[in-house]
Short mmCIF file of C-alpha atoms and ligand atoms in Angstrom, two decimals:
data_model
loop_
_atom_site.label_atom_id
_atom_site.label_comp_id
_atom_site.label_asym_id
_atom_site.label_seq_id
_atom_site.Cartn_x
_atom_site.Cartn_y
_atom_site.Cartn_z
CA MET W 241 1.53 -99.88 0.64
CA ASN W 242 0.22 -98.36 3.64
CA PHE W 243 -3.00 -96.08 3.25
CA ILE W 244 -1.53 -92.88 4.65
CA ARG W 245 1.18 -92.87 2.17
CA VAL W 246 -1.30 -93.40 -0.54
CA SER W 247 -3.45 -90.63 0.55
CA LEU W 248 -0.45 -88.34 0.83
CA SER W 249 0.79 -88.95 -2.58
CA ILE W 250 -2.84 -88.33 -4.06
CA VAL W 251 -2.76 -85.01 -1.91
CA SER W 252 0.68 -84.19 -3.44
CA LEU W 253 -0.39 -85.14 -7.12
CA PHE W 254 -3.27 -82.99 -6.53
CA ILE W 255 -1.39 -80.00 -5.41
CA THR W 256 1.20 -80.42 -8.19
CA THR W 257 -1.65 -80.91 -10.71
CA THR W 258 -3.62 -77.76 -9.72
CA LEU W 259 -0.26 -75.64 -9.78
CA PHE W 260 0.74 -76.80 -13.11
CA SER W 261 -2.80 -76.40 -14.48
CA GLN W 262 -3.05 -72.68 -13.39
CA SER W 263 -2.77 -70.38 -16.41
CA ASP W 264 0.07 -67.75 -16.44
CA GLU W 265 -2.95 -65.11 -15.69
CA ALA W 266 -3.92 -66.82 -12.67
CA ILE W 267 -0.29 -67.06 -11.34
CA PHE W 268 0.29 -63.23 -12.23
CA LYS W 269 -2.91 -62.62 -10.14
CA SER W 270 -1.63 -64.67 -7.27
CA ILE W 271 1.91 -63.00 -7.64
CA TYR W 272 0.48 -59.37 -7.45
CA LYS W 273 -2.19 -60.13 -4.77
CA THR W 274 0.37 -61.74 -2.36
CA ALA W 275 2.81 -58.54 -3.09
CA LEU W 276 -0.11 -56.09 -2.41
CA THR W 277 -1.72 -57.64 0.64
CA HIS W 278 1.21 -58.99 2.54
CA GLY W 279 4.30 -57.90 0.93
CA LYS W 280 7.46 -57.68 2.72
CA SER W 281 9.34 -55.15 0.84
CA TYR W 282 8.00 -52.01 2.39
CA ASP W 283 8.76 -53.23 6.05
CA TRP W 284 12.36 -54.08 4.87
CA LEU W 285 12.88 -50.70 3.30
CA ASN W 286 11.89 -48.96 6.38
CA TYR W 287 14.35 -50.80 8.46
CA LEU W 288 17.14 -50.49 5.62
CA SER W 289 16.62 -46.67 5.31
CA ASN W 290 15.58 -45.70 8.97
CA GLN W 291 17.41 -48.14 11.18
CA ILE W 292 20.68 -48.64 8.95
CA GLY W 293 20.35 -45.46 6.80
CA SER W 294 23.22 -44.42 4.11
CA ARG W 295 25.43 -47.32 2.94
CA LEU W 296 28.28 -45.94 0.98
CA SER W 297 30.94 -48.44 0.22
CA GLY W 298 33.44 -49.14 3.22
CA SER W 299 31.08 -47.32 5.56
CA LEU W 300 29.54 -48.89 8.96
CA GLY W 301 26.10 -48.40 7.31
CA ALA W 302 27.17 -50.72 4.39
CA GLU W 303 28.78 -53.31 6.88
CA LYS W 304 25.46 -53.42 8.85
CA ALA W 305 23.36 -53.58 5.63
CA VAL W 306 25.18 -56.71 4.65
CA SER W 307 24.82 -58.40 8.04
CA TRP W 308 21.07 -57.44 8.04
CA THR W 309 20.06 -58.58 4.57
CA ARG W 310 22.06 -61.76 4.98
CA GLU W 311 19.85 -62.43 8.24
CA GLU W 312 16.73 -61.59 6.53
CA LEU W 313 17.49 -63.79 3.48
CA GLU W 314 18.22 -66.73 6.05
CA LYS W 315 14.94 -66.27 7.64
CA LEU W 316 13.39 -66.98 4.27
CA GLY W 317 14.40 -70.62 4.12
CA LEU W 318 16.19 -70.43 0.89
CA ASP W 319 18.41 -73.19 -0.16
CA LYS W 320 21.60 -71.13 0.17
CA VAL W 321 22.61 -67.90 1.55
CA TRP W 322 26.11 -66.71 1.44
CA LEU W 323 28.44 -63.54 1.27
CA GLN W 324 30.94 -63.08 -1.60
CA PRO W 325 33.93 -61.04 -0.67
CA VAL W 326 34.89 -58.09 -2.68
CA MET W 327 37.31 -55.32 -1.99
CA VAL W 328 35.84 -51.83 -2.43
CA PRO W 329 36.99 -48.16 -2.44
CA LYS W 330 36.44 -46.22 0.67
CA TRP W 331 35.79 -42.38 0.32
CA VAL W 332 34.66 -40.40 3.20
CA ARG W 333 32.88 -36.84 2.91
CA GLY W 334 34.12 -35.50 6.19
CA ALA W 335 32.85 -32.26 7.65
CA LYS W 336 29.74 -30.45 5.86
CA GLU W 337 31.12 -28.29 2.86
CA TYR W 338 30.79 -24.73 2.70
CA ALA W 339 30.59 -22.28 -0.02
CA TYR W 340 29.75 -18.74 -0.94
CA ILE W 341 29.64 -16.21 -3.91
CA LYS W 342 31.62 -13.11 -3.16
CA SER W 343 30.57 -9.88 -5.45
CA THR W 344 33.42 -7.46 -6.36
CA GLU W 345 31.77 -5.13 -3.94
CA GLY W 346 32.60 -7.78 -1.01
CA LYS W 347 29.02 -8.96 -0.61
CA THR W 348 28.77 -12.65 0.36
CA THR W 349 25.97 -15.06 -0.34
CA THR W 350 26.21 -18.64 0.94
CA VAL W 351 25.00 -21.46 -1.60
CA ASN W 352 24.55 -25.10 -1.25
CA ILE W 353 27.17 -27.47 -2.46
CA CYS W 354 28.52 -30.93 -1.99
CA ALA W 355 31.73 -32.70 -2.87
CA LEU W 356 31.47 -35.26 -5.66
CA GLY W 357 32.14 -38.67 -4.70
CA GLY W 358 35.93 -39.49 -5.18
CA SER W 359 36.89 -35.82 -5.09
CA ILE W 360 39.98 -34.70 -3.30
CA ALA W 361 39.57 -31.90 -0.49
CA THR W 362 40.19 -28.10 -0.95
CA PRO W 363 43.12 -26.67 1.06
CA ALA W 364 41.99 -26.62 4.53
CA LEU W 365 41.16 -22.94 4.68
CA GLY W 366 39.07 -23.41 1.40
CA LEU W 367 39.66 -22.21 -2.30
CA LYS W 368 38.64 -19.01 -3.60
CA ALA W 369 38.93 -18.06 -7.26
CA ASN W 370 37.09 -16.41 -10.16
CA VAL W 371 34.67 -18.33 -11.95
CA VAL W 372 34.36 -19.24 -15.64
CA GLU W 373 30.91 -20.70 -16.77
CA VAL W 374 30.84 -23.35 -19.75
CA HIS W 375 28.15 -25.67 -20.87
CA ASP W 376 30.22 -28.35 -22.39
CA PHE W 377 33.73 -29.55 -23.10
CA GLU W 378 33.88 -27.82 -26.45
CA GLU W 379 33.32 -24.50 -25.07
CA LEU W 380 35.98 -25.25 -22.36
CA ASP W 381 38.45 -26.15 -24.97
CA SER W 382 37.61 -23.03 -27.06
CA LEU W 383 38.46 -20.87 -24.04
CA GLY W 384 41.73 -22.55 -23.40
CA ARG W 385 44.27 -22.04 -20.70
CA ALA W 386 44.26 -18.28 -21.05
CA HIS W 387 40.76 -18.08 -19.71
CA ILE W 388 40.76 -20.98 -17.37
CA GLU W 389 44.02 -21.15 -15.49
CA GLY W 390 43.65 -20.63 -11.81
CA LYS W 391 39.91 -20.08 -12.04
CA ILE W 392 36.94 -22.42 -10.93
CA VAL W 393 35.16 -24.04 -13.91
CA PHE W 394 31.51 -23.91 -13.49
CA TYR W 395 29.79 -26.52 -15.71
CA ASN W 396 26.15 -25.42 -16.04
CA ARG W 397 24.36 -27.38 -18.66
CA PRO W 398 20.97 -28.40 -17.49
CA MET W 399 19.01 -31.62 -17.77
CA GLN W 400 16.96 -31.34 -21.02
CA PRO W 401 13.35 -30.89 -19.60
CA ASP W 402 11.63 -32.03 -22.83
CA VAL W 403 13.23 -35.31 -22.86
CA ILE W 404 10.53 -37.83 -21.65
CA HIS W 405 12.87 -40.43 -20.48
CA THR W 406 14.68 -38.62 -17.88
CA PHE W 407 17.58 -41.02 -17.82
CA GLU W 408 18.16 -40.00 -21.32
CA ALA W 409 18.41 -36.34 -19.95
CA TYR W 410 20.75 -37.49 -17.22
CA GLY W 411 23.01 -39.12 -19.63
CA GLY W 412 23.10 -36.04 -21.86
CA CYS W 413 24.51 -34.14 -18.92
CA VAL W 414 26.50 -36.39 -16.55
CA ASN W 415 29.81 -36.21 -18.27
CA GLN W 416 30.01 -32.72 -16.66
CA ARG W 417 30.18 -34.44 -13.41
CA TYR W 418 31.93 -37.51 -14.23
CA GLU W 419 34.86 -36.13 -16.28
CA GLY W 420 34.68 -32.30 -15.71
CA ALA W 421 37.45 -32.27 -13.44
CA VAL W 422 39.88 -34.06 -15.82
CA GLN W 423 38.98 -31.71 -18.66
CA ALA W 424 39.04 -28.53 -16.59
CA SER W 425 42.61 -29.55 -15.18
CA LYS W 426 44.14 -29.83 -18.62
CA TYR W 427 44.00 -25.97 -18.70
CA GLY W 428 45.28 -25.36 -15.12
CA ALA W 429 41.72 -24.84 -13.60
CA ALA W 430 41.73 -24.60 -9.67
CA GLY W 431 38.55 -26.40 -9.04
CA VAL W 432 35.25 -27.55 -10.53
CA ILE W 433 31.68 -26.90 -9.40
CA VAL W 434 28.81 -28.80 -11.32
CA ARG W 435 25.14 -28.03 -11.69
CA SER W 436 23.33 -30.75 -9.90
CA MET W 437 21.91 -33.52 -12.00
CA ASN W 438 18.28 -32.40 -11.13
CA LEU W 439 15.61 -31.48 -13.39
CA ARG W 440 13.71 -29.67 -10.64
CA LEU W 441 14.92 -26.09 -9.29
CA ASP W 442 15.48 -26.73 -5.75
CA ASP W 443 18.43 -26.05 -2.93
CA LEU W 444 19.57 -29.54 -2.84
CA PRO W 445 23.13 -30.54 -4.20
CA HIS W 446 23.08 -34.03 -5.67
CA THR W 447 26.38 -36.23 -5.32
CA GLY W 448 27.56 -38.82 -7.50
CA SER W 449 30.91 -40.40 -8.76
CA MET W 450 33.59 -38.57 -10.52
CA THR W 451 36.77 -39.51 -11.92
CA TYR W 452 40.65 -38.26 -12.27
CA LYS W 453 41.62 -41.00 -14.89
CA ASP W 454 45.21 -41.07 -14.68
CA LEU W 455 45.87 -37.49 -13.51
CA PRO W 456 49.05 -37.34 -11.29
CA ASN W 457 48.18 -36.12 -7.78
CA ASP W 458 49.25 -32.48 -8.31
CA LYS W 459 47.00 -32.15 -11.41
CA ARG W 460 43.84 -33.12 -9.41
CA ILE W 461 41.41 -30.65 -8.47
CA PRO W 462 38.44 -30.50 -5.94
CA SER W 463 35.01 -30.93 -7.44
CA ALA W 464 31.60 -30.18 -5.91
CA ALA W 465 28.05 -30.16 -7.33
CA ILE W 466 26.04 -26.97 -6.61
CA SER W 467 22.08 -27.15 -6.20
CA THR W 468 20.11 -25.98 -9.24
CA ASN W 469 18.88 -22.92 -7.85
CA ASP W 470 22.20 -21.82 -6.61
CA ALA W 471 23.51 -22.86 -10.05
CA GLU W 472 20.90 -20.18 -11.72
CA LEU W 473 21.91 -17.69 -9.07
CA LEU W 474 25.69 -17.97 -9.87
CA SER W 475 25.04 -17.76 -13.56
CA THR W 476 22.96 -14.55 -13.12
CA MET W 477 25.43 -13.29 -11.02
CA LEU W 478 28.44 -13.95 -13.45
CA LYS W 479 26.47 -12.06 -16.01
CA LEU W 480 26.12 -8.91 -13.92
CA ASP W 481 29.58 -9.26 -12.15
CA PRO W 482 31.96 -11.48 -14.08
CA ASP W 483 34.92 -10.94 -11.74
CA LEU W 484 32.99 -12.13 -8.71
CA GLU W 485 34.72 -14.92 -6.76
CA PHE W 486 33.58 -18.26 -5.82
CA PHE W 487 34.67 -19.86 -2.18
CA PHE W 488 34.40 -23.48 -1.27
CA ARG W 489 35.77 -25.60 1.55
CA GLN W 490 35.45 -29.35 1.73
CA ASN W 491 37.78 -32.03 3.40
CA CYS W 492 36.71 -35.49 1.96
CA LYS W 493 39.26 -38.12 1.54
CA GLN W 494 40.10 -41.31 -0.19
CA PHE W 495 41.27 -44.27 2.02
CA LYS W 496 42.81 -47.61 0.93
CA ASP W 497 40.21 -50.29 -0.41
CA VAL W 498 38.41 -52.43 2.20
CA LEU W 499 36.75 -55.65 2.30
CA SER W 500 33.15 -55.90 1.77
CA TYR W 501 30.52 -58.18 0.29
CA ASN W 502 27.68 -59.08 -2.25
CA VAL W 503 24.99 -60.61 -0.43
CA ILE W 504 23.39 -63.85 -2.29
CA GLY W 505 20.61 -66.00 -1.68
CA GLU W 506 19.49 -68.98 -3.80
CA ILE W 507 16.49 -71.16 -4.54
CA THR W 508 18.07 -74.15 -6.20
CA GLY W 509 16.16 -75.09 -9.40
CA SER W 510 14.18 -78.39 -9.64
CA GLN W 511 14.91 -79.39 -12.91
CA PHE W 512 17.95 -77.17 -14.23
CA PRO W 513 19.91 -76.38 -11.24
CA LYS W 514 22.86 -75.37 -13.31
CA GLU W 515 20.99 -72.77 -15.33
CA TYR W 516 20.94 -69.63 -13.26
CA MET W 517 18.71 -66.57 -13.08
CA VAL W 518 19.67 -63.34 -11.18
CA VAL W 519 17.50 -60.63 -9.75
CA GLY W 520 19.31 -57.83 -8.04
CA GLY W 521 19.78 -54.22 -6.87
CA HIS W 522 22.66 -52.56 -5.29
CA LEU W 523 23.20 -52.45 -1.47
CA ASP W 524 25.56 -49.57 -1.18
CA SER W 525 24.29 -45.83 -1.54
CA TRP W 526 25.39 -42.47 -1.28
CA ASP W 527 25.77 -40.70 1.83
CA LEU W 528 23.62 -37.75 1.80
CA GLY W 529 20.14 -39.32 2.05
CA ASP W 530 19.39 -43.09 3.15
CA GLY W 531 19.42 -44.37 -0.37
CA SER W 532 15.63 -45.23 -0.30
CA HIS W 533 15.21 -45.09 -4.13
CA ASP W 534 18.72 -45.58 -5.01
CA ASP W 535 18.79 -48.52 -4.58
CA GLY W 536 17.27 -49.49 -1.27
CA ALA W 537 14.04 -50.05 -3.45
CA GLY W 538 15.85 -52.43 -5.88
CA VAL W 539 17.38 -54.50 -2.86
CA VAL W 540 14.12 -54.99 -1.05
CA GLN W 541 12.20 -55.69 -4.28
CA SER W 542 14.83 -58.25 -5.42
CA MET W 543 14.65 -60.03 -1.90
CA GLU W 544 10.95 -60.01 -2.25
CA VAL W 545 11.08 -61.71 -5.58
CA LEU W 546 12.52 -64.86 -3.87
CA ARG W 547 9.99 -64.53 -1.02
CA LEU W 548 6.99 -64.17 -3.38
CA LEU W 549 7.97 -67.34 -5.41
CA LYS W 550 8.13 -69.26 -2.21
CA GLU W 551 4.81 -67.74 -0.71
CA THR W 552 2.80 -68.31 -3.96
CA GLY W 553 3.99 -71.91 -4.20
CA ILE W 554 6.00 -71.49 -7.49
CA LYS W 555 8.88 -74.05 -7.60
CA PRO W 556 11.21 -72.86 -10.07
CA LYS W 557 12.93 -75.18 -12.45
CA ARG W 558 15.93 -72.95 -12.75
CA SER W 559 18.23 -71.80 -9.89
CA ILE W 560 17.05 -68.24 -8.90
CA ARG W 561 19.44 -66.03 -7.14
CA VAL W 562 19.15 -62.75 -5.53
CA VAL W 563 22.23 -60.80 -5.74
CA LEU W 564 22.51 -57.56 -3.51
CA PHE W 565 25.63 -55.94 -5.10
CA MET W 566 28.06 -53.93 -3.21
CA ASN W 567 29.73 -50.72 -4.60
CA GLU W 568 27.64 -49.76 -7.69
CA GLU W 569 27.90 -46.05 -7.15
CA ASN W 570 31.52 -45.59 -6.97
CA GLY W 571 33.30 -48.46 -8.44
CA LEU W 572 31.02 -51.41 -9.47
CA ARG W 573 33.25 -53.68 -8.03
CA GLY W 574 30.48 -55.90 -6.73
CA GLY W 575 28.88 -56.46 -10.29
CA HIS W 576 32.37 -57.25 -11.78
CA LYS W 577 33.18 -59.63 -8.68
CA TYR W 578 29.92 -61.55 -9.25
CA ALA W 579 30.37 -62.04 -12.95
CA GLU W 580 34.09 -62.90 -12.45
CA GLU W 581 33.22 -65.65 -9.97
CA ALA W 582 30.45 -67.07 -12.17
CA LYS W 583 32.70 -67.42 -14.98
CA LYS W 584 35.32 -69.04 -12.83
CA ASN W 585 32.71 -71.60 -11.51
CA GLY W 586 31.36 -72.12 -15.19
CA GLU W 587 27.96 -70.96 -14.05
CA HIS W 588 25.53 -70.56 -16.90
CA HIS W 589 23.42 -67.41 -16.36
CA VAL W 590 20.55 -67.34 -18.76
CA PHE W 591 18.79 -64.28 -17.27
CA ALA W 592 19.57 -61.52 -15.05
CA LEU W 593 17.33 -58.44 -14.01
CA GLU W 594 18.22 -55.54 -11.92
CA SER W 595 15.92 -52.70 -10.19
CA ASP W 596 18.10 -49.63 -9.98
CA ALA W 597 15.93 -46.97 -11.48
CA GLY W 598 13.78 -46.00 -8.30
CA GLY W 599 10.82 -47.47 -6.32
CA PHE W 600 8.19 -45.59 -8.50
CA SER W 601 5.36 -47.20 -10.38
CA PRO W 602 6.57 -49.99 -12.72
CA ARG W 603 6.22 -49.19 -16.45
CA GLY W 604 8.02 -52.27 -17.92
CA PHE W 605 11.35 -53.42 -18.84
CA SER W 606 14.30 -52.44 -20.94
CA LEU W 607 16.03 -55.89 -22.33
CA ASP W 608 19.56 -56.23 -23.47
CA CYS W 609 19.01 -59.51 -25.64
CA THR W 610 18.66 -61.15 -28.80
CA ASP W 611 15.83 -60.11 -31.13
CA ALA W 612 14.27 -63.80 -30.65
CA ALA W 613 14.30 -63.35 -27.04
CA TYR W 614 12.86 -59.81 -27.30
CA ASN W 615 10.10 -61.18 -29.25
CA GLN W 616 9.52 -63.76 -26.74
CA VAL W 617 9.03 -61.03 -24.11
CA LEU W 618 6.88 -59.20 -26.55
CA GLY W 619 4.56 -62.42 -26.61
CA TRP W 620 4.03 -62.08 -22.89
CA GLN W 621 3.13 -58.36 -23.02
CA HIS W 622 -0.38 -58.83 -22.75
CA LEU W 623 -0.14 -60.67 -19.52
CA PHE W 624 1.22 -57.35 -17.71
CA LYS W 625 -1.31 -55.02 -19.54
CA PRO W 626 -3.76 -55.58 -16.60
CA TYR W 627 -1.22 -54.15 -14.34
CA LEU W 628 -0.78 -51.24 -16.39
CA ILE W 629 2.72 -52.24 -17.38
CA HIS W 630 3.20 -52.05 -21.14
CA TYR W 631 6.51 -50.59 -21.83
CA PHE W 632 8.84 -52.81 -23.11
CA GLU W 633 12.11 -51.64 -25.03
CA LYS W 634 15.45 -52.86 -26.20
CA GLY W 635 18.16 -51.16 -24.28
CA GLU W 636 20.31 -51.30 -21.08
CA SER W 637 19.55 -53.60 -18.16
CA GLY W 638 21.44 -52.52 -15.15
CA ALA W 639 24.88 -51.55 -14.39
CA ASP W 640 25.44 -54.43 -11.90
CA VAL W 641 24.34 -57.27 -14.15
CA SER W 642 25.65 -56.09 -17.56
CA PRO W 643 29.13 -57.80 -16.70
CA LEU W 644 27.17 -61.02 -17.03
CA LYS W 645 26.26 -60.43 -20.75
CA THR W 646 27.13 -63.27 -22.87
CA GLY W 647 25.43 -62.22 -26.15
CA THR W 648 23.05 -65.15 -25.92
CA ASN W 649 21.39 -64.76 -22.45
CA VAL W 650 18.77 -62.13 -21.40
CA LEU W 651 19.69 -59.13 -19.29
CA ALA W 652 16.96 -56.72 -18.23
CA GLY W 653 16.30 -53.76 -16.15
CA LEU W 654 12.86 -52.77 -14.18
CA ARG W 655 11.75 -49.60 -15.84
CA PRO W 656 9.63 -47.53 -13.19
CA ASP W 657 7.90 -44.25 -14.09
CA SER W 658 11.16 -41.67 -14.04
CA GLN W 659 9.65 -38.30 -13.90
CA ARG W 660 10.33 -37.82 -10.29
CA TYR W 661 13.45 -39.94 -9.99
CA PHE W 662 16.08 -37.28 -10.34
CA ASP W 663 14.40 -34.99 -7.66
CA HIS W 664 15.91 -37.31 -5.23
CA HIS W 665 18.94 -39.17 -7.13
CA HIS W 666 22.05 -38.70 -4.90
CA ALA W 667 20.69 -36.15 -2.82
CA SER W 668 19.59 -35.70 0.90
CA ASN W 669 15.86 -36.14 0.18
CA ASP W 670 16.49 -39.75 -1.21
CA THR W 671 14.63 -40.93 2.02
CA PHE W 672 12.06 -43.54 2.91
CA ASP W 673 9.09 -41.04 2.91
CA ALA W 674 9.72 -40.47 -0.85
CA VAL W 675 8.96 -44.18 -1.60
CA ASN W 676 5.09 -45.16 -1.89
CA LYS W 677 4.22 -48.62 -0.56
CA ARG W 678 2.10 -49.88 -3.38
CA GLU W 679 4.37 -48.46 -6.25
CA LEU W 680 7.24 -50.49 -4.43
CA GLU W 681 5.25 -53.68 -4.21
CA LEU W 682 3.94 -53.41 -7.79
CA GLY W 683 7.60 -53.32 -8.91
CA ALA W 684 8.51 -56.21 -6.94
CA ALA W 685 5.62 -58.26 -8.30
CA THR W 686 6.47 -57.37 -11.76
CA MET W 687 9.94 -58.56 -11.36
CA THR W 688 8.75 -61.62 -9.99
CA ALA W 689 6.34 -62.21 -12.89
CA LEU W 690 8.93 -61.94 -15.46
CA VAL W 691 11.26 -64.26 -13.60
CA TYR W 692 8.34 -66.67 -13.28
CA LEU W 693 7.67 -66.58 -17.18
CA PHE W 694 11.55 -66.91 -18.08
CA ASP W 695 11.72 -69.96 -15.69
CA THR W 696 8.63 -71.64 -17.05
CA TYR W 697 9.33 -71.18 -20.57
CA GLY W 698 13.15 -70.60 -20.70
CA VAL W 699 15.21 -68.27 -22.81
CA HIS W 700 14.46 -68.43 -26.21
CA GLU W 701 17.09 -70.41 -28.58
CA ILE W 702 19.55 -71.15 -25.82
CA SER W 703 17.78 -72.81 -23.01
CA SER W 704 17.94 -76.55 -22.93
CA GLY W 705 14.54 -76.23 -20.71
CA LEU W 706 11.61 -78.05 -21.09
CA LYS W 707 8.53 -76.14 -22.24
CA ASN W 708 5.36 -76.48 -20.04
ZN1 ZN P 989 21.68 -46.78 -8.12
#
């Protein structure tokens, strides 16, 4: 046995012992410090938002984002980086939409609209019709064909301002956008205008997905969102002048599905390589802004989790994957594809965490798991408290990771402060300048901390993992 080798093993024994003897508190400190002093997430977001820009499925931006994130992950020295092919829908907005309100006296007022994702175009010269305002589908049903046929249905139920969890307020309204066209079409409506999903009064229309379900082509009607200010204006004008007309023109188009990819990177587990833990966000975005909050933030935070693990010297026992999902916004094809492949390959996913609620200050996590696993997380709550992260709830995780649910594993969603999220969501002001560097970094550190804990202690009841 030679002397150098003996010294080297003493050094490595020392390093290993030092790492393993560190308390969870000390490891948390190291994770947060690294994220806040030389984090990478903000620079990555700058590139993704300002050099690549919006990333609607099937667009050039989405394609560029796939290649660039793959290259960046390759630079991290992970054990594996690869692309997972997935077919995605391709919808294109076309020329900027145009709309105005025309009073019975002939005066016109232009208003701000945008086509909803998946909508058909109006006729080339636009669509002009009287308007009927409703607040929900019951009201629509009670009016019936006599009052709706040939008209534009205007859905104007606002997000409830007194709901503290703004995602709940969103959930209480979004059916107007998603299936408003299907409902209105039943009564022969000519088109649909939806109040933007936004708690603030401003001039920006917010897009988002909508469905025609199985409506035949001749029953499909064009649908657009109108800014909250203009929704208020239209509503007021309708009260004074019920016979006014609304004009809108949009030339969006749905193309055939195209090939795209989920981008995946992995640190292979040192003890339980066949137990997988996923962190992810979605790489696609809407096309009006650059998708910095939705979901550029989640993408760079998830990449940062793997970088922070490496940089802080944490060697995961389980295999940790970053998955940048394609097509969350208008199809969820990437999320389904990943889960389908995982099942086919017999991969056991014990944990999956998604960040897709904006890059704001992290408050905690929403957990979709067994009571036993939830109690396990509550037992770790004190570790997060010094970072002012103390909000833990049982609830939904994230759209892309939810197909991984087995009933025994843990699915989680990062829960940032949500008060300003819907000011930007799916609108042209979802841009890099709206994301705060420290808030973004705190989110990445918080995700890393939870991954560290689940990797160290295993998932309650189902993991074969050794405890520290
Ligand atoms: Zn999103």
